[in-house]
Amino acid sequence: MLILSRKINESIMVGENIEVKIVDISNRVVKLGIEAPKEVSVHRKEVFEAIKNENLLAMPMADKNKVVSLFEFYNKNKGDQ
């Protein structure tokens, strides 16, 4: 995990076209502004997890097994790059 320090109105670039800007810091809460292309989905992690779980529930069992197997393969081999 990369950890960076930023102040209000400073940004972090993710790749060439995603900017994460510190908009405000108050009461131990950091407000972020994210500029990304329309084709890039941006969600809070808990929302992303809920969407992922809903999508899995909507899939037929055979497809769920394929997705789970692919996910396990990716997690097992992601350090091999």
Short mmCIF file of C-alpha atoms in Angstrom, two decimals:
data_model
loop_
_atom_site.label_atom_id
_atom_site.label_comp_id
_atom_site.label_asym_id
_atom_site.label_seq_id
_atom_site.Cartn_x
_atom_site.Cartn_y
_atom_site.Cartn_z
CA MET A 1 0.00 0.00 0.00
CA LEU A 2 1.29 3.42 -0.96
CA ILE A 3 0.69 6.06 1.70
CA LEU A 4 0.95 9.72 0.71
CA SER A 5 0.48 12.96 2.64
CA ARG A 6 -1.58 15.71 1.05
CA LYS A 7 -3.01 19.03 2.20
CA ILE A 8 -6.30 20.67 1.23
CA ASN A 9 -6.44 21.43 -2.52
CA GLU A 10 -3.53 19.07 -3.26
CA SER A 11 -4.05 16.08 -5.55
CA ILE A 12 -2.86 12.58 -6.30
CA MET A 13 -2.91 11.22 -9.84
CA VAL A 14 -3.87 7.60 -10.53
CA GLY A 15 -2.58 6.84 -13.99
CA GLU A 16 -2.89 9.67 -16.47
CA ASN A 17 -6.59 10.45 -16.18
CA ILE A 18 -7.79 10.00 -12.60
CA GLU A 19 -7.24 12.79 -10.10
CA VAL A 20 -8.00 12.47 -6.38
CA LYS A 21 -8.08 15.86 -4.67
CA ILE A 22 -8.30 16.67 -0.96
CA VAL A 23 -11.30 19.01 -0.77
CA ASP A 24 -11.69 19.42 2.99
CA ILE A 25 -10.48 18.04 6.30
CA SER A 26 -12.58 18.63 9.40
CA ASN A 27 -13.54 16.68 12.52
CA ARG A 28 -11.29 13.76 11.51
CA VAL A 29 -13.16 13.43 8.17
CA VAL A 30 -11.43 13.84 4.83
CA LYS A 31 -13.54 14.88 1.85
CA LEU A 32 -12.17 13.74 -1.50
CA GLY A 33 -12.98 14.97 -4.97
CA ILE A 34 -12.41 12.42 -7.73
CA GLU A 35 -12.16 13.31 -11.40
CA ALA A 36 -12.24 10.25 -13.63
CA PRO A 37 -13.44 9.38 -17.13
CA LYS A 38 -17.14 8.49 -17.36
CA GLU A 39 -16.27 4.87 -18.19
CA VAL A 40 -14.50 4.46 -14.82
CA SER A 41 -16.82 3.50 -11.95
CA VAL A 42 -16.07 5.23 -8.66
CA HIS A 43 -17.79 3.98 -5.48
CA ARG A 44 -17.18 3.93 -1.76
CA LYS A 45 -15.88 0.49 -0.83
CA GLU A 46 -19.03 -0.54 1.05
CA VAL A 47 -21.18 0.41 -1.95
CA PHE A 48 -18.84 -1.47 -4.30
CA GLU A 49 -19.06 -4.60 -2.10
CA ALA A 50 -22.86 -4.37 -2.00
CA ILE A 51 -23.04 -4.07 -5.80
CA LYS A 52 -20.67 -7.02 -6.20
CA ASN A 53 -22.73 -9.16 -3.81
CA GLU A 54 -26.00 -8.25 -5.54
CA ASN A 55 -24.48 -9.16 -8.90
CA LEU A 56 -23.34 -12.53 -7.54
CA LEU A 57 -26.80 -13.24 -6.11
CA ALA A 58 -28.35 -12.52 -9.50
CA MET A 59 -26.08 -14.96 -11.36
CA PRO A 60 -26.92 -18.60 -12.09
CA MET A 61 -24.96 -21.04 -9.89
CA ALA A 62 -22.71 -22.27 -12.75
CA ASP A 63 -21.58 -18.72 -13.46
CA LYS A 64 -21.00 -18.02 -9.75
CA ASN A 65 -18.60 -20.94 -9.55
CA LYS A 66 -16.66 -19.58 -12.54
CA VAL A 67 -16.42 -16.12 -10.99
CA VAL A 68 -15.30 -17.50 -7.62
CA SER A 69 -12.68 -19.70 -9.31
CA LEU A 70 -11.38 -16.76 -11.34
CA PHE A 71 -11.25 -14.56 -8.23
CA GLU A 72 -9.34 -17.24 -6.28
CA PHE A 73 -6.91 -17.73 -9.19
CA TYR A 74 -6.28 -13.98 -9.41
CA ASN A 75 -5.65 -13.64 -5.65
CA LYS A 76 -3.32 -16.64 -5.67
CA ASN A 77 -1.28 -15.37 -8.65
CA LYS A 78 -1.34 -11.57 -8.31
CA GLY A 79 2.13 -11.50 -6.75
CA ASP A 80 3.64 -13.39 -9.72
CA GLN A 81 3.73 -10.33 -11.98
#
